[in-house]
Amino acid sequence: MTENTDNPYYSLFLKQKSNQFNIANSTYSQRITKLNALQRAIEITYRDKIQEALYKDLRRPLVESDLVAVYLVIKEIKHAKTNLHRWLKKQKVKSQITLLGTSSWISYEPKGVCLIISPWNYPINLALSPLVAAIAAGNSVIIKPSEIAKHSSTLLVELISSLYKEDEVAVIKGGVETAQHLLKLPFNHIFFTGSIPVGKIVMEAAAKHLTSVTLELGGKSPVIIDQSANLKQAAEAVVWIKHFNCGQTCIAPDFIFIHESIKQEFLEHYKRVLVRYYGEDASKSETYGRIINNKNFKRLELYLEDAKSKNAHFEVQGLKNEQDKFIGPTVISDLPEDSLLLKEEIFGPILPIKTFNQLDEVTDYLKSKEKPLALYIYAKNRKTIDLLIKNTRAGGTGINNNGLHFSNHNLPFGGSNSSGIGKAHGFYSFKEFSNVRSILKRYSIGPIRLLYPPYTSFKELIARITVKWL
Ligand code: NAD
């Protein structure tokens, strides 16, 4: 660690390191006390401030802030509190006959000093949800929230420092340079949520210290709608999640694949639902958020110009207002494959729509792409659903819904390969922040002694019997 003496965060890291075993050996009730404090802060003391910070950062509607930053984090805490006793108990496992005279068990031990790096789109939830699991598992934690969601990251510093000493949990504000300093330190685990390119940087830095990683990344999550689907219900669900947080959601529908014969009918439903949810002009709706900053506004504008230059067809043409960082709901069809909207993760309220006639066209297309974080299927026909699940790959899947799998803490949440490594939520997060330690205790001589050297012909016979029969 000597190469880190100039690192501005080295002394904080060392403080946590030297406190590591105090936290690791904290009792069940001490951990529950820490979780209760976090719950009270989110539910009561800081609830208004959380809503205010998210409104200032993203013009996030109150309901959306309450659902993701408050309700889902509290759910995560309650789930951990209900199950922690069981998770901390040693888990006995069976042994084969050759291990007679021993007993074996698994113990979930804390990894140690952990780093959580979070993105701007759900700046409170994606910093605090992993923290719940890290605390439950008995770790100390440094959180590096996104510099882009300024109000939320300032609030996180205040909230966390009001609850915990810095040698147990600390928040460090800062951008890329700060993250890069932190990534040089030999953490025991890094839990990163963000983009694919930065995920690769994190993994490369972690490799230097053989630090384990959880990577919660993004990608292009498709929605497949077949002829058997209930189109009105599909439109209602897709419009909701596509425009939740103004489309800046990792599991938002990135593009639609719909059967050619139902495209027009679906679009009619979709347009009606847009008006029902956000009125004729979404910029006047309190239910519709904004793009986080001008850089992202420009990025989305570039995608739209690219689509226009390639003669794509605007089924719904959203209005734009750069000053207000507003982009209205937009739906585009007839996009060529080399268009930016079909190549890049969109992360905004623009929805490309592609059509198919045979399901093979969908599965062949998706097989040629990276595995998405989520894949959604709208269909009533069970054969269609089974065929699509068997012939596609994704971190998670919603059938006749969008994104609800994220909210079930009994389901592991995360990607696969390019969309992520490792799983989050409930027990799965707890496991990410734990070393699954295996312990075997020998309490009597047992048959294994029969195989101690020297290897006589009798022992060769025993080895042969063992291989064949035991
Ligand atoms: P990002 O990767 O740009 O930034 C994430 C974090 O990494 C921030 O804290 C940032 O400061 C830091 N960072 C940025 N560049 C870095 C670098 N070069 N070296 C080290 N650290 C660096 O992501 P973002 O723009 O904040 O968030 C959007 C992305 O996150 C989208 O791709 C989205 O799909 C993904 N995301 C995934 C999930 C999930 O649960 N899988 C959830 C939300 C967002």
Coordinates of C-alpha atoms and ligand atoms in Angstrom, one line a residue:
M1 CA 0.0 0.0 0.0
T2 CA 3.1 2.3 0.2
E3 CA 2.4 3.5 -3.4
N4 CA -0.8 5.1 -2.0
T5 CA 0.8 7.4 0.6
D6 CA 0.1 10.5 -1.7
N7 CA -3.5 9.4 -2.3
P8 CA -5.8 12.1 -0.8
Y9 CA -8.2 9.3 0.5
Y10 CA -5.5 7.0 1.9
S11 CA -5.9 8.2 5.5
L12 CA -9.7 7.7 5.5
F13 CA -9.1 4.3 3.9
L14 CA -6.6 3.4 6.7
K15 CA -9.1 4.6 9.4
Q16 CA -11.7 2.2 8.0
K17 CA -9.2 -0.6 7.6
S18 CA -8.1 -0.3 11.2
N19 CA -11.7 -0.3 12.3
Q20 CA -12.6 -3.2 10.0
F21 CA -12.7 -6.0 12.6
N22 CA -14.8 -3.9 15.1
I23 CA -17.5 -3.5 12.5
A24 CA -17.1 -7.1 11.3
N25 CA -17.6 -8.4 14.8
S26 CA -20.6 -6.1 15.5
T27 CA -23.6 -8.1 16.7
Y28 CA -26.9 -8.7 15.0
S29 CA -28.6 -6.1 17.1
Q30 CA -25.8 -3.5 16.5
R31 CA -26.3 -3.9 12.8
I32 CA -30.1 -3.6 13.2
T33 CA -29.6 -0.4 15.1
K34 CA -27.5 1.0 12.2
L35 CA -30.2 0.0 9.7
N36 CA -33.0 1.5 11.9
A37 CA -31.1 4.8 12.0
L38 CA -30.9 4.8 8.2
Q39 CA -34.6 3.9 7.9
R40 CA -35.6 6.7 10.2
A41 CA -33.5 9.2 8.3
I42 CA -35.0 8.3 4.9
E43 CA -38.6 7.8 6.1
I44 CA -38.8 10.8 8.4
T45 CA -35.9 13.3 8.9
Y46 CA -34.7 13.5 5.3
R47 CA -37.7 12.6 3.3
D48 CA -38.6 16.2 2.3
K49 CA -35.0 17.0 1.6
I50 CA -34.6 13.9 -0.6
Q51 CA -37.6 15.0 -2.7
E52 CA -36.3 18.5 -2.9
A53 CA -32.8 17.4 -4.0
L54 CA -34.2 15.1 -6.7
Y55 CA -36.5 17.9 -7.9
K56 CA -33.6 20.3 -8.2
D57 CA -31.4 17.7 -10.0
L58 CA -33.9 16.0 -12.3
R59 CA -37.2 17.9 -11.7
R60 CA -38.3 14.5 -10.5
P61 CA -42.1 14.3 -9.6
L62 CA -42.7 13.6 -5.9
V63 CA -44.4 10.3 -6.6
E64 CA -41.4 9.0 -8.5
S65 CA -39.0 10.2 -5.7
D66 CA -41.1 8.6 -3.1
L67 CA -41.3 5.3 -5.0
V68 CA -37.6 4.9 -5.8
A69 CA -35.6 6.9 -3.3
V70 CA -37.8 6.3 -0.2
Y71 CA -40.1 3.3 -0.6
L72 CA -37.6 0.9 -2.4
V73 CA -34.7 1.8 0.0
I74 CA -37.0 1.3 3.0
K75 CA -38.2 -2.0 1.5
E76 CA -34.5 -3.1 1.2
I77 CA -33.9 -2.1 4.8
K78 CA -37.0 -4.0 6.1
H79 CA -36.1 -7.0 4.0
A80 CA -32.6 -7.1 5.5
K81 CA -33.9 -6.6 9.0
T82 CA -36.3 -9.5 8.7
N83 CA -33.8 -11.9 7.2
L84 CA -30.5 -10.8 8.8
H85 CA -30.6 -13.2 11.7
R86 CA -31.0 -16.1 9.3
W87 CA -28.3 -14.8 6.9
L88 CA -25.8 -14.5 9.8
K89 CA -26.4 -18.0 11.1
K90 CA -23.9 -20.7 10.1
Q91 CA -25.5 -22.7 7.2
K92 CA -24.8 -26.4 7.7
V93 CA -24.1 -28.5 4.6
K94 CA -24.1 -32.2 4.0
S95 CA -20.9 -34.3 3.8
Q96 CA -20.1 -37.4 1.9
I97 CA -19.4 -40.7 3.7
T98 CA -15.6 -40.4 3.3
L99 CA -15.9 -37.3 5.6
L100 CA -17.4 -39.3 8.4
G101 CA -16.4 -37.7 11.7
T102 CA -16.5 -34.1 10.4
S103 CA -19.1 -31.4 10.0
S104 CA -19.2 -28.6 7.4
W105 CA -20.8 -25.2 7.3
I106 CA -20.9 -21.9 5.4
S107 CA -20.4 -18.6 7.2
Y108 CA -21.1 -15.3 5.5
E109 CA -18.2 -13.1 6.7
P110 CA -17.9 -9.4 5.8
K111 CA -15.5 -8.6 2.9
G112 CA -14.0 -5.6 4.8
V113 CA -13.6 -2.1 3.4
C114 CA -15.9 -1.5 0.5
L115 CA -16.3 1.2 -2.1
I116 CA -19.7 2.1 -3.6
I117 CA -19.6 4.2 -6.8
S118 CA -23.1 5.4 -7.9
P119 CA -24.6 7.2 -11.0
W120 CA -26.7 10.3 -11.3
N121 CA -30.0 8.9 -12.5
Y122 CA -31.2 7.5 -9.2
P123 CA -28.6 9.1 -7.0
I124 CA -30.2 8.4 -3.7
N125 CA -31.4 4.8 -4.3
L126 CA -28.3 3.6 -6.0
A127 CA -26.0 4.9 -3.2
L128 CA -28.2 3.8 -0.3
S129 CA -29.6 0.4 -1.5
P130 CA -26.1 -1.2 -1.7
L131 CA -25.2 0.5 1.6
V132 CA -28.0 -1.4 3.3
A133 CA -26.5 -4.7 2.3
A134 CA -22.9 -3.6 3.1
I135 CA -24.0 -2.6 6.6
A136 CA -26.0 -5.7 7.1
A137 CA -23.0 -7.8 6.0
G138 CA -20.7 -6.0 8.5
N139 CA -18.5 -3.9 6.2
S140 CA -17.1 -0.4 6.4
V141 CA -18.0 1.7 3.3
I142 CA -16.8 4.7 1.3
I143 CA -19.5 6.0 -1.1
K144 CA -18.6 8.1 -4.1
P145 CA -21.9 9.4 -5.5
S146 CA -22.2 11.0 -9.0
E147 CA -20.9 14.6 -9.2
I148 CA -23.6 15.2 -11.9
A149 CA -26.6 15.0 -9.4
K150 CA -25.1 17.8 -7.3
H151 CA -28.0 18.4 -4.9
S152 CA -28.4 14.7 -4.1
S153 CA -24.7 14.1 -3.5
T154 CA -24.5 17.1 -1.1
L155 CA -27.5 15.7 0.7
L156 CA -25.9 12.2 0.9
V157 CA -22.9 13.7 2.7
E158 CA -25.2 15.4 5.2
L159 CA -27.4 12.4 5.7
I160 CA -24.6 9.8 6.2
S161 CA -22.4 12.0 8.4
S162 CA -25.4 12.6 10.7
L163 CA -25.7 8.8 11.2
Y164 CA -22.3 7.2 11.1
K165 CA -18.7 7.9 12.0
E166 CA -16.4 8.2 9.1
D167 CA -14.4 5.1 10.1
E168 CA -17.6 3.1 9.4
V169 CA -19.4 4.9 6.5
A170 CA -18.2 8.0 4.7
V171 CA -19.3 9.8 1.5
I172 CA -16.8 11.5 -0.7
K173 CA -18.1 14.0 -3.2
G174 CA -16.2 14.4 -6.5
G175 CA -16.0 13.5 -10.1
V176 CA -13.8 11.3 -12.3
E177 CA -10.5 12.3 -10.6
T178 CA -11.9 11.5 -7.2
A179 CA -13.1 8.1 -8.4
Q180 CA -9.8 7.4 -9.9
H181 CA -7.9 8.1 -6.7
L182 CA -10.3 5.9 -4.8
L183 CA -9.9 3.1 -7.4
K184 CA -6.2 3.0 -6.7
L185 CA -6.8 1.9 -3.1
P186 CA -6.9 -1.9 -2.2
F187 CA -10.6 -2.1 -1.3
N188 CA -12.0 -5.5 -0.5
H189 CA -15.0 -5.0 -2.7
I190 CA -16.2 -2.4 -5.2
F191 CA -20.0 -2.1 -6.0
F192 CA -20.2 0.0 -9.1
T193 CA -23.4 1.2 -10.8
G194 CA -23.0 3.1 -14.1
S195 CA -22.1 2.9 -17.7
I196 CA -20.5 0.0 -19.6
P197 CA -17.3 1.9 -20.5
V198 CA -16.7 3.1 -16.9
G199 CA -17.5 -0.4 -15.6
K200 CA -14.6 -1.7 -17.7
I201 CA -12.3 1.0 -16.1
V202 CA -13.5 0.0 -12.6
M203 CA -12.9 -3.7 -13.3
E204 CA -9.4 -3.0 -14.7
A205 CA -8.5 -1.0 -11.6
A206 CA -9.9 -3.6 -9.3
A207 CA -7.9 -6.3 -11.0
K208 CA -4.7 -4.6 -9.8
H209 CA -5.6 -5.6 -6.2
L210 CA -7.7 -8.6 -7.1
T211 CA -10.6 -6.7 -5.6
S212 CA -14.0 -8.4 -6.2
V213 CA -16.5 -6.3 -8.1
T214 CA -20.2 -6.0 -8.6
L215 CA -20.9 -4.1 -11.8
E216 CA -24.5 -2.9 -12.3
L217 CA -24.3 -1.6 -15.9
G218 CA -26.7 -0.6 -18.7
G219 CA -27.4 -1.4 -22.3
K220 CA -30.3 -1.6 -24.7
S221 CA -33.3 -3.3 -23.1
P222 CA -35.8 -4.4 -25.8
V223 CA -39.6 -4.8 -25.5
I224 CA -41.1 -7.5 -27.7
I225 CA -44.8 -7.3 -28.4
D226 CA -46.5 -10.1 -30.2
Q227 CA -50.0 -10.4 -31.7
S228 CA -51.4 -12.1 -28.6
A229 CA -50.6 -9.2 -26.3
N230 CA -53.1 -6.9 -24.7
L231 CA -52.1 -3.7 -26.6
K232 CA -53.8 -1.2 -24.3
Q233 CA -52.2 -2.6 -21.2
A234 CA -48.8 -2.9 -23.0
A235 CA -49.0 0.8 -24.0
E236 CA -49.9 1.9 -20.5
A237 CA -47.0 0.1 -18.9
V238 CA -44.4 1.0 -21.6
V239 CA -45.3 4.7 -21.6
W240 CA -45.0 4.8 -17.8
I241 CA -41.6 3.2 -17.5
K242 CA -40.2 4.8 -20.7
H243 CA -41.0 8.3 -19.2
F244 CA -40.3 7.6 -15.5
N245 CA -37.4 9.9 -14.6
C246 CA -37.7 11.2 -18.2
G247 CA -36.4 7.9 -19.7
Q248 CA -33.2 8.1 -17.7
T249 CA -33.5 4.6 -16.2
C250 CA -31.2 1.7 -16.8
I251 CA -34.1 -0.8 -17.2
A252 CA -36.3 1.6 -19.3
P253 CA -37.5 0.1 -22.6
D254 CA -34.7 1.1 -25.1
F255 CA -36.6 0.0 -28.2
I256 CA -39.7 -1.9 -29.2
F257 CA -39.9 -4.9 -31.5
I258 CA -43.6 -5.3 -32.5
H259 CA -45.4 -7.6 -34.9
E260 CA -46.0 -5.6 -38.2
S261 CA -49.7 -6.4 -38.1
I262 CA -50.4 -4.6 -34.8
K263 CA -48.0 -1.7 -35.0
Q264 CA -50.6 0.9 -36.0
E265 CA -53.1 -0.2 -33.4
F266 CA -50.4 -0.2 -30.7
L267 CA -49.3 3.3 -31.7
E268 CA -52.9 4.6 -31.4
H269 CA -53.1 3.3 -27.8
Y270 CA -49.6 4.7 -27.1
K271 CA -50.5 8.2 -28.3
R272 CA -53.7 8.2 -26.3
V273 CA -51.9 7.0 -23.1
L274 CA -49.3 9.8 -23.6
V275 CA -52.0 12.4 -23.6
R276 CA -53.7 10.8 -20.6
Y277 CA -50.5 10.7 -18.5
Y278 CA -48.8 14.0 -19.5
G279 CA -51.4 16.1 -21.4
E280 CA -51.1 17.6 -24.9
D281 CA -47.9 19.4 -23.9
A282 CA -45.7 17.3 -21.5
S283 CA -43.5 20.4 -20.8
K284 CA -46.5 21.8 -18.8
S285 CA -47.0 18.5 -16.8
E286 CA -45.8 18.2 -13.2
T287 CA -45.6 14.5 -13.9
Y288 CA -42.8 14.8 -16.4
G289 CA -39.1 15.1 -15.5
R290 CA -36.2 16.8 -17.2
I291 CA -32.9 15.7 -18.8
I292 CA -30.2 15.9 -16.1
N293 CA -27.8 18.4 -17.9
N294 CA -27.0 20.1 -21.1
K295 CA -24.4 17.5 -22.1
N296 CA -27.1 14.8 -22.0
F297 CA -29.6 17.0 -23.8
K298 CA -27.1 17.6 -26.6
R299 CA -26.4 13.8 -26.8
L300 CA -30.1 13.1 -27.3
E301 CA -30.4 16.0 -29.7
L302 CA -27.6 14.4 -31.8
Y303 CA -29.4 11.1 -31.9
L304 CA -32.6 12.9 -33.1
E305 CA -30.7 14.8 -35.8
D306 CA -29.0 11.6 -36.9
A307 CA -32.4 9.9 -37.2
K308 CA -33.7 12.8 -39.2
S309 CA -30.7 12.8 -41.6
K310 CA -31.4 9.1 -42.2
N311 CA -35.0 9.7 -43.1
A312 CA -36.5 7.9 -40.2
H313 CA -40.2 8.4 -39.6
F314 CA -41.3 10.4 -36.5
E315 CA -44.5 8.7 -35.3
V316 CA -44.6 11.0 -32.3
Q317 CA -42.5 14.2 -32.6
G318 CA -41.6 15.5 -29.1
L319 CA -41.0 19.2 -28.6
K320 CA -37.6 20.3 -27.3
N321 CA -36.4 23.2 -25.1
E322 CA -32.7 23.3 -24.4
Q323 CA -32.9 25.9 -21.7
D324 CA -35.5 23.9 -19.8
K325 CA -33.6 20.6 -20.6
F326 CA -37.0 19.3 -21.8
I327 CA -37.5 16.7 -24.5
G328 CA -41.0 15.5 -25.1
P329 CA -42.0 11.9 -25.7
T330 CA -40.8 10.8 -29.1
V331 CA -41.4 7.7 -31.1
I332 CA -39.5 6.9 -34.3
S333 CA -39.8 4.1 -36.8
D334 CA -37.9 3.1 -40.0
L335 CA -34.5 3.6 -38.5
P336 CA -31.6 2.2 -40.3
E337 CA -29.4 -0.2 -38.3
D338 CA -26.4 2.2 -38.3
S339 CA -28.5 5.0 -36.7
L340 CA -27.3 6.2 -33.3
L341 CA -30.6 5.4 -31.7
L342 CA -30.2 1.7 -32.5
K343 CA -26.5 1.6 -31.7
E344 CA -26.2 3.5 -28.4
E345 CA -28.1 3.2 -25.1
I346 CA -30.7 6.0 -25.4
F347 CA -31.3 7.0 -21.7
G348 CA -34.0 9.5 -22.6
P349 CA -37.7 9.8 -23.7
I350 CA -37.0 8.6 -27.3
L351 CA -38.4 5.3 -28.4
P352 CA -37.4 3.5 -31.6
I353 CA -39.9 1.0 -32.9
K354 CA -38.9 -1.9 -35.1
T355 CA -41.3 -4.5 -36.7
F356 CA -41.1 -8.2 -37.3
N357 CA -43.2 -10.9 -39.1
Q358 CA -41.6 -14.0 -37.6
L359 CA -40.3 -14.5 -34.1
D360 CA -37.0 -15.8 -35.6
E361 CA -36.3 -12.3 -36.8
V362 CA -36.5 -11.0 -33.2
T363 CA -34.3 -13.8 -31.7
D364 CA -31.7 -13.6 -34.5
Y365 CA -31.4 -9.8 -34.1
L366 CA -31.1 -10.1 -30.3
K367 CA -28.5 -12.9 -30.5
S368 CA -26.3 -10.6 -32.6
K369 CA -26.3 -8.0 -29.9
E370 CA -24.9 -7.7 -26.4
K371 CA -27.0 -9.2 -23.6
P372 CA -29.3 -6.5 -22.3
L373 CA -30.0 -5.6 -18.6
A374 CA -33.7 -6.3 -19.1
L375 CA -35.9 -7.8 -21.8
Y376 CA -39.6 -7.4 -21.8
I377 CA -42.2 -9.6 -23.4
Y378 CA -45.8 -8.6 -24.0
A379 CA -47.8 -11.7 -25.1
K380 CA -50.5 -14.0 -23.8
N381 CA -49.4 -17.0 -25.9
R382 CA -47.4 -19.2 -23.6
K383 CA -45.5 -20.8 -26.4
T384 CA -44.3 -17.4 -27.6
I385 CA -43.2 -16.5 -24.1
D386 CA -41.3 -19.7 -23.7
L387 CA -39.7 -19.5 -27.1
L388 CA -38.5 -15.9 -26.5
I389 CA -37.1 -16.7 -23.1
K390 CA -35.2 -19.8 -24.4
N391 CA -33.8 -18.0 -27.4
T392 CA -32.7 -14.8 -25.9
R393 CA -30.4 -13.7 -23.0
A394 CA -30.9 -10.9 -20.5
G395 CA -30.0 -9.9 -16.9
G396 CA -33.8 -10.0 -16.0
T397 CA -37.1 -10.3 -17.7
G398 CA -40.6 -8.8 -17.3
I399 CA -43.6 -10.5 -18.9
N400 CA -46.5 -8.2 -19.5
N401 CA -44.9 -5.5 -17.4
N402 CA -41.9 -3.2 -17.5
G403 CA -39.3 -3.0 -14.7
L404 CA -41.4 -4.5 -11.9
H405 CA -38.8 -7.2 -11.4
F406 CA -36.5 -4.5 -10.0
S407 CA -38.9 -4.0 -7.1
N408 CA -39.1 -7.6 -5.8
H409 CA -36.3 -8.0 -3.3
N410 CA -36.5 -11.8 -3.5
L411 CA -35.3 -11.6 -7.1
P412 CA -31.6 -11.0 -7.9
F413 CA -31.2 -7.8 -9.9
G414 CA -28.4 -7.2 -12.4
G415 CA -27.0 -7.8 -15.8
S416 CA -25.1 -10.5 -17.6
N417 CA -21.7 -10.0 -19.2
S418 CA -21.8 -6.5 -20.9
S419 CA -24.8 -5.4 -18.8
G420 CA -23.2 -6.4 -15.5
I421 CA -21.5 -8.8 -13.2
G422 CA -23.0 -9.9 -9.9
K423 CA -26.5 -9.4 -8.6
A424 CA -28.1 -6.9 -6.2
H425 CA -31.1 -6.7 -3.9
G426 CA -32.0 -8.6 -0.7
F427 CA -29.9 -11.6 0.0
Y428 CA -28.1 -11.3 -3.3
S429 CA -26.6 -7.9 -2.3
F430 CA -25.8 -9.2 1.1
K431 CA -23.9 -12.1 -0.6
E432 CA -22.0 -9.6 -2.9
F433 CA -20.7 -7.9 0.3
S434 CA -19.8 -11.2 2.0
N435 CA -17.1 -13.8 1.6
V436 CA -18.9 -17.1 1.5
R437 CA -16.4 -18.8 3.9
S438 CA -16.4 -22.6 4.0
I439 CA -15.5 -24.3 7.3
L440 CA -15.0 -28.0 7.9
K441 CA -14.4 -29.3 11.5
R442 CA -13.1 -32.7 12.2
Y443 CA -14.3 -34.1 15.5
S444 CA -13.3 -37.8 15.4
I445 CA -10.5 -39.8 13.7
G446 CA -12.8 -40.8 10.7
P447 CA -12.0 -43.0 7.7
I448 CA -9.8 -40.5 6.0
R449 CA -6.9 -41.7 8.2
L450 CA -6.9 -45.0 6.3
L451 CA -5.4 -43.1 3.4
Y452 CA -2.5 -41.5 5.2
P453 CA 1.0 -42.4 3.7
P454 CA 2.8 -44.7 3.1
Y455 CA 0.6 -45.9 0.3
T456 CA 0.7 -49.7 0.7
S457 CA -1.2 -52.1 -1.5
F458 CA -4.0 -52.2 1.1
K459 CA -4.4 -48.4 0.8
E460 CA -4.4 -48.7 -3.0
L461 CA -7.3 -51.1 -2.6
I462 CA -9.1 -48.6 -0.3
A463 CA -8.5 -45.8 -2.8
R464 CA -10.0 -48.0 -5.6
I465 CA -13.0 -48.9 -3.5
T466 CA -13.4 -45.2 -2.6
V467 CA -13.3 -44.1 -6.3
K468 CA -15.8 -46.8 -7.4
W469 CA -18.3 -46.9 -4.5
L470 CA -18.1 -44.0 -2.1
Ligands
NAD1 P1 -21.1 6.8 -15.4 O1 -20.5 5.5 -15.7 O2 -20.7 7.9 -16.3 O3 -20.8 7.3 -13.9 C1 -21.0 6.5 -12.8 C2 -20.0 6.8 -11.7 O4 -18.7 6.6 -12.2 C3 -20.1 8.3 -11.3 O5 -20.0 8.3 -9.9 C4 -18.9 8.9 -11.9 O6 -18.3 10.0 -11.2 C5 -17.9 7.7 -12.0 N1 -17.0 7.9 -13.2 C6 -17.3 8.4 -14.4 N2 -16.2 8.3 -15.2 C7 -15.3 7.7 -14.5 C8 -13.9 7.2 -14.8 N3 -13.4 7.5 -16.0 N4 -13.2 6.6 -13.9 C9 -13.8 6.3 -12.7 N5 -15.0 6.7 -12.3 C10 -15.8 7.4 -13.2 O7 -22.6 6.6 -15.5 P2 -23.8 7.7 -15.3 O8 -23.8 8.5 -16.6 O9 -23.7 8.3 -14.0 O10 -25.1 6.7 -15.3 C11 -25.7 6.3 -16.5 C12 -25.4 4.8 -16.8 O11 -25.5 4.0 -15.6 C13 -26.2 4.2 -17.8 O12 -25.4 3.5 -18.7 C14 -27.2 3.3 -17.1 O13 -27.7 2.3 -17.8 C15 -26.3 2.9 -15.9 N6 -27.1 2.5 -14.8 C16 -27.2 1.2 -14.4 C17 -28.0 0.8 -13.4 C18 -28.1 -0.7 -13.0 O14 -28.7 -0.9 -11.9 N7 -27.7 -1.6 -13.7 C19 -28.7 1.7 -12.7 C20 -28.6 3.1 -13.1 C21 -27.8 3.4 -14.1

